[in-house]
Amino acid sequence: MKTFDLPDAEATTRLGQAIAPLLEPGEAILLYGPLGMGKSTLARGLIRALTRPDEDVPSPTFTLVQFYESDPPIAHFDLYRLSRPDEAFEIGLDEALDEGCALIEWPERLGEDPARFLGPDILTITLAEAGEGRAATVSGAGTWEARLENVHV
């Protein structure tokens, strides 16, 4: 587990950029934290690092999921509006993991143990207030345990 001080939105973006090149197909990144903590900012930084710097990366709050062509392909899920864990599969979570990676905001909507749906290689990021900025607590399961050492902001 690592903790990163994120004093501003640019630091949050840099964390997403630092994680992007380490992603492998079939992996999930889980973003935890209350509203306004920077989950979408981190997601935008990660996705733009995989696609292009000017990629339009809207929050999938209303569409629930946005798919991006990149290497590996990535799908950005916002599960906030789901009422049952199986609804995530109705909007393509399993296909996203078969073809690439899934970046998931509000993973708690998958239940107490989201890993049962997502496979062994999961990166979990929890954003919280820290003074005037934020702090990100990052932990890895499966192959992410070792790769986490390569994340620097």
PDB file of N, CA and C in Angstrom, residues 30-111:
ATOM      1  N   LEU A  30     -10.263   0.341  -9.162  1.00  0.00           N
ATOM      2  CA  LEU A  30     -11.422   0.729  -8.367  1.00  0.00           C
ATOM      3  C   LEU A  30     -11.158   2.079  -7.719  1.00  0.00           C
ATOM      4  N   LEU A  31     -12.056   3.034  -7.939  1.00  0.00           N
ATOM      5  CA  LEU A  31     -11.908   4.379  -7.385  1.00  0.00           C
ATOM      6  C   LEU A  31     -12.964   4.613  -6.312  1.00  0.00           C
ATOM      7  N   TYR A  32     -12.504   4.739  -5.072  1.00  0.00           N
ATOM      8  CA  TYR A  32     -13.375   4.992  -3.932  1.00  0.00           C
ATOM      9  C   TYR A  32     -13.205   6.423  -3.456  1.00  0.00           C
ATOM     10  N   GLY A  33     -14.240   6.965  -2.860  1.00  0.00           N
ATOM     11  CA  GLY A  33     -14.184   8.292  -2.254  1.00  0.00           C
ATOM     12  C   GLY A  33     -15.510   8.989  -2.424  1.00  0.00           C
ATOM     13  N   PRO A  34     -15.821   9.909  -1.514  1.00  0.00           N
ATOM     14  CA  PRO A  34     -17.085  10.621  -1.612  1.00  0.00           C
ATOM     15  C   PRO A  34     -17.124  11.566  -2.814  1.00  0.00           C
ATOM     16  N   LEU A  35     -18.295  12.109  -3.074  1.00  0.00           N
ATOM     17  CA  LEU A  35     -18.453  13.084  -4.152  1.00  0.00           C
ATOM     18  C   LEU A  35     -17.457  14.216  -3.983  1.00  0.00           C
ATOM     19  N   GLY A  36     -16.884  14.656  -5.100  1.00  0.00           N
ATOM     20  CA  GLY A  36     -15.989  15.798  -5.079  1.00  0.00           C
ATOM     21  C   GLY A  36     -14.561  15.523  -4.661  1.00  0.00           C
ATOM     22  N   MET A  37     -14.168  14.261  -4.537  1.00  0.00           N
ATOM     23  CA  MET A  37     -12.810  13.943  -4.088  1.00  0.00           C
ATOM     24  C   MET A  37     -11.806  13.853  -5.225  1.00  0.00           C
ATOM     25  N   GLY A  38     -12.253  13.859  -6.473  1.00  0.00           N
ATOM     26  CA  GLY A  38     -11.315  13.824  -7.590  1.00  0.00           C
ATOM     27  C   GLY A  38     -11.274  12.518  -8.361  1.00  0.00           C
ATOM     28  N   LYS A  39     -12.265  11.657  -8.166  1.00  0.00           N
ATOM     29  CA  LYS A  39     -12.274  10.380  -8.896  1.00  0.00           C
ATOM     30  C   LYS A  39     -12.299  10.615 -10.406  1.00  0.00           C
ATOM     31  N   SER A  40     -13.151  11.519 -10.865  1.00  0.00           N
ATOM     32  CA  SER A  40     -13.238  11.784 -12.301  1.00  0.00           C
ATOM     33  C   SER A  40     -11.977  12.465 -12.822  1.00  0.00           C
ATOM     34  N   THR A  41     -11.340  13.296 -12.020  1.00  0.00           N
ATOM     35  CA  THR A  41     -10.085  13.945 -12.420  1.00  0.00           C
ATOM     36  C   THR A  41      -8.991  12.902 -12.601  1.00  0.00           C
ATOM     37  N   LEU A  42      -8.892  11.977 -11.663  1.00  0.00           N
ATOM     38  CA  LEU A  42      -7.905  10.902 -11.772  1.00  0.00           C
ATOM     39  C   LEU A  42      -8.197  10.047 -13.003  1.00  0.00           C
ATOM     40  N   ALA A  43      -9.471   9.703 -13.202  1.00  0.00           N
ATOM     41  CA  ALA A  43      -9.860   8.889 -14.359  1.00  0.00           C
ATOM     42  C   ALA A  43      -9.508   9.603 -15.664  1.00  0.00           C
ATOM     43  N   ARG A  44      -9.773  10.893 -15.729  1.00  0.00           N
ATOM     44  CA  ARG A  44      -9.485  11.673 -16.935  1.00  0.00           C
ATOM     45  C   ARG A  44      -7.977  11.658 -17.231  1.00  0.00           C
ATOM     46  N   GLY A  45      -7.148  11.819 -16.209  1.00  0.00           N
ATOM     47  CA  GLY A  45      -5.700  11.774 -16.406  1.00  0.00           C
ATOM     48  C   GLY A  45      -5.231  10.427 -16.918  1.00  0.00           C
ATOM     49  N   LEU A  46      -5.781   9.365 -16.358  1.00  0.00           N
ATOM     50  CA  LEU A  46      -5.411   8.010 -16.770  1.00  0.00           C
ATOM     51  C   LEU A  46      -5.841   7.744 -18.211  1.00  0.00           C
ATOM     52  N   ILE A  47      -7.087   8.074 -18.533  1.00  0.00           N
ATOM     53  CA  ILE A  47      -7.601   7.813 -19.883  1.00  0.00           C
ATOM     54  C   ILE A  47      -6.855   8.633 -20.928  1.00  0.00           C
ATOM     55  N   ARG A  48      -6.607   9.888 -20.633  1.00  0.00           N
ATOM     56  CA  ARG A  48      -5.872  10.734 -21.596  1.00  0.00           C
ATOM     57  C   ARG A  48      -4.436  10.253 -21.785  1.00  0.00           C
ATOM     58  N   ALA A  49      -3.846   9.656 -20.769  1.00  0.00           N
ATOM     59  CA  ALA A  49      -2.499   9.095 -20.916  1.00  0.00           C
ATOM     60  C   ALA A  49      -2.510   7.883 -21.845  1.00  0.00           C
ATOM     61  N   LEU A  50      -3.633   7.171 -21.905  1.00  0.00           N
ATOM     62  CA  LEU A  50      -3.748   6.005 -22.778  1.00  0.00           C
ATOM     63  C   LEU A  50      -4.216   6.363 -24.192  1.00  0.00           C
ATOM     64  N   THR A  51      -4.944   7.469 -24.330  1.00  0.00           N
ATOM     65  CA  THR A  51      -5.505   7.840 -25.629  1.00  0.00           C
ATOM     66  C   THR A  51      -4.707   8.999 -26.211  1.00  0.00           C
ATOM     67  N   ARG A  52      -5.155  10.210 -25.945  1.00  0.00           N
ATOM     68  CA  ARG A  52      -4.430  11.415 -26.390  1.00  0.00           C
ATOM     69  C   ARG A  52      -4.739  12.531 -25.406  1.00  0.00           C
ATOM     70  N   PRO A  53      -3.845  13.512 -25.275  1.00  0.00           N
ATOM     71  CA  PRO A  53      -3.999  14.556 -24.254  1.00  0.00           C
ATOM     72  C   PRO A  53      -5.281  15.374 -24.354  1.00  0.00           C
ATOM     73  N   ASP A  54      -5.864  15.483 -25.564  1.00  0.00           N
ATOM     74  CA  ASP A  54      -7.075  16.286 -25.721  1.00  0.00           C
ATOM     75  C   ASP A  54      -8.346  15.425 -25.833  1.00  0.00           C
ATOM     76  N   GLU A  55      -8.238  14.146 -25.470  1.00  0.00           N
ATOM     77  CA  GLU A  55      -9.396  13.244 -25.528  1.00  0.00           C
ATOM     78  C   GLU A  55     -10.545  13.821 -24.694  1.00  0.00           C
ATOM     79  N   ASP A  56     -11.750  13.810 -25.268  1.00  0.00           N
ATOM     80  CA  ASP A  56     -12.940  14.222 -24.518  1.00  0.00           C
ATOM     81  C   ASP A  56     -13.279  13.086 -23.552  1.00  0.00           C
ATOM     82  N   VAL A  57     -13.208  13.362 -22.257  1.00  0.00           N
ATOM     83  CA  VAL A  57     -13.440  12.345 -21.234  1.00  0.00           C
ATOM     84  C   VAL A  57     -14.539  12.845 -20.288  1.00  0.00           C
ATOM     85  N   PRO A  58     -15.793  12.715 -20.712  1.00  0.00           N
ATOM     86  CA  PRO A  58     -16.882  13.134 -19.827  1.00  0.00           C
ATOM     87  C   PRO A  58     -17.073  12.132 -18.695  1.00  0.00           C
ATOM     88  N   SER A  59     -17.642  12.602 -17.603  1.00  0.00           N
ATOM     89  CA  SER A  59     -17.987  11.685 -16.516  1.00  0.00           C
ATOM     90  C   SER A  59     -19.138  10.813 -16.992  1.00  0.00           C
ATOM     91  N   PRO A  60     -19.061   9.500 -16.793  1.00  0.00           N
ATOM     92  CA  PRO A  60     -20.135   8.624 -17.242  1.00  0.00           C
ATOM     93  C   PRO A  60     -21.301   8.524 -16.247  1.00  0.00           C
ATOM     94  N   THR A  61     -21.546   9.592 -15.502  1.00  0.00           N
ATOM     95  CA  THR A  61     -22.597   9.576 -14.488  1.00  0.00           C
ATOM     96  C   THR A  61     -23.944   9.186 -15.075  1.00  0.00           C
ATOM     97  N   PHE A  62     -24.300   9.732 -16.229  1.00  0.00           N
ATOM     98  CA  PHE A  62     -25.611   9.452 -16.813  1.00  0.00           C
ATOM     99  C   PHE A  62     -25.578   8.336 -17.845  1.00  0.00           C
ATOM    100  N   THR A  63     -24.466   8.194 -18.558  1.00  0.00           N
ATOM    101  CA  THR A  63     -24.367   7.116 -19.546  1.00  0.00           C
ATOM    102  C   THR A  63     -23.948   5.809 -18.892  1.00  0.00           C
ATOM    103  N   LEU A  64     -23.431   5.855 -17.683  1.00  0.00           N
ATOM    104  CA  LEU A  64     -22.957   4.731 -16.874  1.00  0.00           C
ATOM    105  C   LEU A  64     -21.618   4.177 -17.317  1.00  0.00           C
ATOM    106  N   VAL A  65     -21.315   4.235 -18.615  1.00  0.00           N
ATOM    107  CA  VAL A  65     -20.027   3.722 -19.093  1.00  0.00           C
ATOM    108  C   VAL A  65     -19.623   4.454 -20.369  1.00  0.00           C
ATOM    109  N   GLN A  66     -18.318   4.690 -20.496  1.00  0.00           N
ATOM    110  CA  GLN A  66     -17.716   5.231 -21.712  1.00  0.00           C
ATOM    111  C   GLN A  66     -16.584   4.292 -22.106  1.00  0.00           C
ATOM    112  N   PHE A  67     -16.527   3.947 -23.381  1.00  0.00           N
ATOM    113  CA  PHE A  67     -15.480   3.067 -23.888  1.00  0.00           C
ATOM    114  C   PHE A  67     -14.475   3.890 -24.688  1.00  0.00           C
ATOM    115  N   TYR A  68     -13.186   3.558 -24.534  1.00  0.00           N
ATOM    116  CA  TYR A  68     -12.119   4.281 -25.218  1.00  0.00           C
ATOM    117  C   TYR A  68     -11.199   3.298 -25.933  1.00  0.00           C
ATOM    118  N   GLU A  69     -10.862   3.639 -27.164  1.00  0.00           N
ATOM    119  CA  GLU A  69      -9.902   2.843 -27.918  1.00  0.00           C
ATOM    120  C   GLU A  69      -8.512   3.279 -27.494  1.00  0.00           C
ATOM    121  N   SER A  70      -7.778   2.351 -26.933  1.00  0.00           N
ATOM    122  CA  SER A  70      -6.410   2.617 -26.502  1.00  0.00           C
ATOM    123  C   SER A  70      -5.709   1.277 -26.405  1.00  0.00           C
ATOM    124  N   ASP A  71      -4.485   1.287 -25.938  1.00  0.00           N
ATOM    125  CA  ASP A  71      -3.732   0.049 -25.777  1.00  0.00           C
ATOM    126  C   ASP A  71      -3.253  -0.047 -24.332  1.00  0.00           C
ATOM    127  N   PRO A  72      -3.915  -0.819 -23.490  1.00  0.00           N
ATOM    128  CA  PRO A  72      -5.099  -1.636 -23.771  1.00  0.00           C
ATOM    129  C   PRO A  72      -6.370  -0.782 -23.814  1.00  0.00           C
ATOM    130  N   PRO A  73      -7.435  -1.320 -24.441  1.00  0.00           N
ATOM    131  CA  PRO A  73      -8.716  -0.602 -24.421  1.00  0.00           C
ATOM    132  C   PRO A  73      -9.171  -0.411 -22.974  1.00  0.00           C
ATOM    133  N   ILE A  74      -9.849   0.697 -22.720  1.00  0.00           N
ATOM    134  CA  ILE A  74     -10.315   0.956 -21.356  1.00  0.00           C
ATOM    135  C   ILE A  74     -11.769   1.416 -21.377  1.00  0.00           C
ATOM    136  N   ALA A  75     -12.508   0.959 -20.394  1.00  0.00           N
ATOM    137  CA  ALA A  75     -13.895   1.371 -20.201  1.00  0.00           C
ATOM    138  C   ALA A  75     -13.992   2.051 -18.843  1.00  0.00           C
ATOM    139  N   HIS A  76     -14.635   3.207 -18.826  1.00  0.00           N
ATOM    140  CA  HIS A  76     -14.792   4.004 -17.607  1.00  0.00           C
ATOM    141  C   HIS A  76     -16.237   3.857 -17.138  1.00  0.00           C
ATOM    142  N   PHE A  77     -16.413   3.217 -15.990  1.00  0.00           N
ATOM    143  CA  PHE A  77     -17.740   2.948 -15.433  1.00  0.00           C
ATOM    144  C   PHE A  77     -18.008   3.867 -14.247  1.00  0.00           C
ATOM    145  N   ASP A  78     -19.229   4.358 -14.152  1.00  0.00           N
ATOM    146  CA  ASP A  78     -19.709   5.060 -12.963  1.00  0.00           C
ATOM    147  C   ASP A  78     -20.924   4.280 -12.485  1.00  0.00           C
ATOM    148  N   LEU A  79     -20.760   3.538 -11.407  1.00  0.00           N
ATOM    149  CA  LEU A  79     -21.807   2.627 -10.934  1.00  0.00           C
ATOM    150  C   LEU A  79     -22.735   3.269  -9.900  1.00  0.00           C
ATOM    151  N   TYR A  80     -22.602   4.569  -9.669  1.00  0.00           N
ATOM    152  CA  TYR A  80     -23.356   5.247  -8.621  1.00  0.00           C
ATOM    153  C   TYR A  80     -24.863   4.994  -8.721  1.00  0.00           C
ATOM    154  N   ARG A  81     -25.401   4.983  -9.919  1.00  0.00           N
ATOM    155  CA  ARG A  81     -26.844   4.863 -10.103  1.00  0.00           C
ATOM    156  C   ARG A  81     -27.334   3.424 -10.171  1.00  0.00           C
ATOM    157  N   LEU A  82     -26.453   2.445 -10.022  1.00  0.00           N
ATOM    158  CA  LEU A  82     -26.894   1.051 -10.057  1.00  0.00           C
ATOM    159  C   LEU A  82     -27.532   0.660  -8.731  1.00  0.00           C
ATOM    160  N   SER A  83     -28.509  -0.230  -8.816  1.00  0.00           N
ATOM    161  CA  SER A  83     -29.157  -0.697  -7.584  1.00  0.00           C
ATOM    162  C   SER A  83     -28.792  -2.134  -7.247  1.00  0.00           C
ATOM    163  N   ARG A  84     -28.292  -2.885  -8.245  1.00  0.00           N
ATOM    164  CA  ARG A  84     -27.891  -4.282  -8.023  1.00  0.00           C
ATOM    165  C   ARG A  84     -26.549  -4.548  -8.702  1.00  0.00           C
ATOM    166  N   PRO A  85     -25.687  -5.365  -8.077  1.00  0.00           N
ATOM    167  CA  PRO A  85     -24.384  -5.652  -8.692  1.00  0.00           C
ATOM    168  C   PRO A  85     -24.477  -6.213 -10.109  1.00  0.00           C
ATOM    169  N   ASP A  86     -25.460  -7.055 -10.389  1.00  0.00           N
ATOM    170  CA  ASP A  86     -25.546  -7.668 -11.721  1.00  0.00           C
ATOM    171  C   ASP A  86     -25.843  -6.656 -12.824  1.00  0.00           C
ATOM    172  N   GLU A  87     -26.310  -5.465 -12.471  1.00  0.00           N
ATOM    173  CA  GLU A  87     -26.540  -4.431 -13.481  1.00  0.00           C
ATOM    174  C   GLU A  87     -25.235  -4.004 -14.145  1.00  0.00           C
ATOM    175  N   ALA A  88     -24.113  -4.149 -13.457  1.00  0.00           N
ATOM    176  CA  ALA A  88     -22.819  -3.799 -14.049  1.00  0.00           C
ATOM    177  C   ALA A  88     -22.516  -4.667 -15.261  1.00  0.00           C
ATOM    178  N   PHE A  89     -22.986  -5.892 -15.241  1.00  0.00           N
ATOM    179  CA  PHE A  89     -22.753  -6.784 -16.378  1.00  0.00           C
ATOM    180  C   PHE A  89     -23.713  -6.479 -17.520  1.00  0.00           C
ATOM    181  N   GLU A  90     -24.876  -5.954 -17.201  1.00  0.00           N
ATOM    182  CA  GLU A  90     -25.824  -5.543 -18.233  1.00  0.00           C
ATOM    183  C   GLU A  90     -25.273  -4.376 -19.041  1.00  0.00           C
ATOM    184  N   ILE A  91     -24.403  -3.575 -18.458  1.00  0.00           N
ATOM    185  CA  ILE A  91     -23.817  -2.439 -19.184  1.00  0.00           C
ATOM    186  C   ILE A  91     -22.407  -2.732 -19.706  1.00  0.00           C
ATOM    187  N   GLY A  92     -21.970  -3.997 -19.625  1.00  0.00           N
ATOM    188  CA  GLY A  92     -20.750  -4.401 -20.315  1.00  0.00           C
ATOM    189  C   GLY A  92     -19.488  -4.568 -19.498  1.00  0.00           C
ATOM    190  N   LEU A  93     -19.581  -4.726 -18.182  1.00  0.00           N
ATOM    191  CA  LEU A  93     -18.369  -4.871 -17.377  1.00  0.00           C
ATOM    192  C   LEU A  93     -17.567  -6.106 -17.767  1.00  0.00           C
ATOM    193  N   ASP A  94     -18.230  -7.242 -17.952  1.00  0.00           N
ATOM    194  CA  ASP A  94     -17.484  -8.459 -18.302  1.00  0.00           C
ATOM    195  C   ASP A  94     -16.825  -8.335 -19.669  1.00  0.00           C
ATOM    196  N   GLU A  95     -17.507  -7.726 -20.644  1.00  0.00           N
ATOM    197  CA  GLU A  95     -16.897  -7.535 -21.960  1.00  0.00           C
ATOM    198  C   GLU A  95     -15.699  -6.592 -21.883  1.00  0.00           C
ATOM    199  N   ALA A  96     -15.820  -5.551 -21.066  1.00  0.00           N
ATOM    200  CA  ALA A  96     -14.706  -4.606 -20.919  1.00  0.00           C
ATOM    201  C   ALA A  96     -13.464  -5.316 -20.392  1.00  0.00           C
ATOM    202  N   LEU A  97     -13.638  -6.208 -19.421  1.00  0.00           N
ATOM    203  CA  LEU A  97     -12.496  -6.930 -18.854  1.00  0.00           C
ATOM    204  C   LEU A  97     -11.963  -7.994 -19.806  1.00  0.00           C
ATOM    205  N   ASP A  98     -12.830  -8.549 -20.642  1.00  0.00           N
ATOM    206  CA  ASP A  98     -12.373  -9.521 -21.644  1.00  0.00           C
ATOM    207  C   ASP A  98     -11.496  -8.858 -22.692  1.00  0.00           C
ATOM    208  N   GLU A  99     -11.815  -7.604 -23.027  1.00  0.00           N
ATOM    209  CA  GLU A  99     -11.130  -6.926 -24.117  1.00  0.00           C
ATOM    210  C   GLU A  99     -10.037  -5.963 -23.649  1.00  0.00           C
ATOM    211  N   GLY A 100     -10.121  -5.504 -22.418  1.00  0.00           N
ATOM    212  CA  GLY A 100      -9.162  -4.519 -21.950  1.00  0.00           C
ATOM    213  C   GLY A 100      -9.277  -4.331 -20.451  1.00  0.00           C
ATOM    214  N   CYS A 101      -9.337  -3.077 -20.025  1.00  0.00           N
ATOM    215  CA  CYS A 101      -9.367  -2.733 -18.594  1.00  0.00           C
ATOM    216  C   CYS A 101     -10.664  -2.018 -18.247  1.00  0.00           C
ATOM    217  N   ALA A 102     -10.984  -2.046 -16.959  1.00  0.00           N
ATOM    218  CA  ALA A 102     -12.153  -1.331 -16.468  1.00  0.00           C
ATOM    219  C   ALA A 102     -11.724  -0.392 -15.352  1.00  0.00           C
ATOM    220  N   LEU A 103     -12.095   0.859 -15.488  1.00  0.00           N
ATOM    221  CA  LEU A 103     -11.868   1.888 -14.485  1.00  0.00           C
ATOM    222  C   LEU A 103     -13.233   2.153 -13.862  1.00  0.00           C
ATOM    223  N   ILE A 104     -13.378   1.876 -12.566  1.00  0.00           N
ATOM    224  CA  ILE A 104     -14.705   1.842 -11.955  1.00  0.00           C
ATOM    225  C   ILE A 104     -14.821   2.843 -10.809  1.00  0.00           C
ATOM    226  N   GLU A 105     -15.691   3.846 -11.007  1.00  0.00           N
ATOM    227  CA  GLU A 105     -16.064   4.742  -9.921  1.00  0.00           C
ATOM    228  C   GLU A 105     -17.263   4.127  -9.205  1.00  0.00           C
ATOM    229  N   TRP A 106     -17.303   4.284  -7.895  1.00  0.00           N
ATOM    230  CA  TRP A 106     -18.358   3.729  -7.037  1.00  0.00           C
ATOM    231  C   TRP A 106     -18.398   2.204  -7.097  1.00  0.00           C
ATOM    232  N   PRO A 107     -17.252   1.524  -6.945  1.00  0.00           N
ATOM    233  CA  PRO A 107     -17.237   0.055  -7.001  1.00  0.00           C
ATOM    234  C   PRO A 107     -17.989  -0.590  -5.845  1.00  0.00           C
ATOM    235  N   GLU A 108     -18.304   0.161  -4.794  1.00  0.00           N
ATOM    236  CA  GLU A 108     -19.066  -0.409  -3.691  1.00  0.00           C
ATOM    237  C   GLU A 108     -20.434  -0.894  -4.152  1.00  0.00           C
ATOM    238  N   ARG A 109     -20.895  -0.431  -5.318  1.00  0.00           N
ATOM    239  CA  ARG A 109     -22.171  -0.897  -5.879  1.00  0.00           C
ATOM    240  C   ARG A 109     -22.085  -2.349  -6.353  1.00  0.00           C
ATOM    241  N   LEU A 110     -20.858  -2.894  -6.413  1.00  0.00           N
ATOM    242  CA  LEU A 110     -20.682  -4.306  -6.762  1.00  0.00           C
ATOM    243  C   LEU A 110     -20.815  -5.214  -5.544  1.00  0.00           C
ATOM    244  N   GLY A 111     -21.057  -4.647  -4.372  1.00  0.00           N
ATOM    245  CA  GLY A 111     -21.209  -5.431  -3.158  1.00  0.00           C
ATOM    246  C   GLY A 111     -19.962  -5.375  -2.297  1.00  0.00           C
TER     247      GLY A 111
END
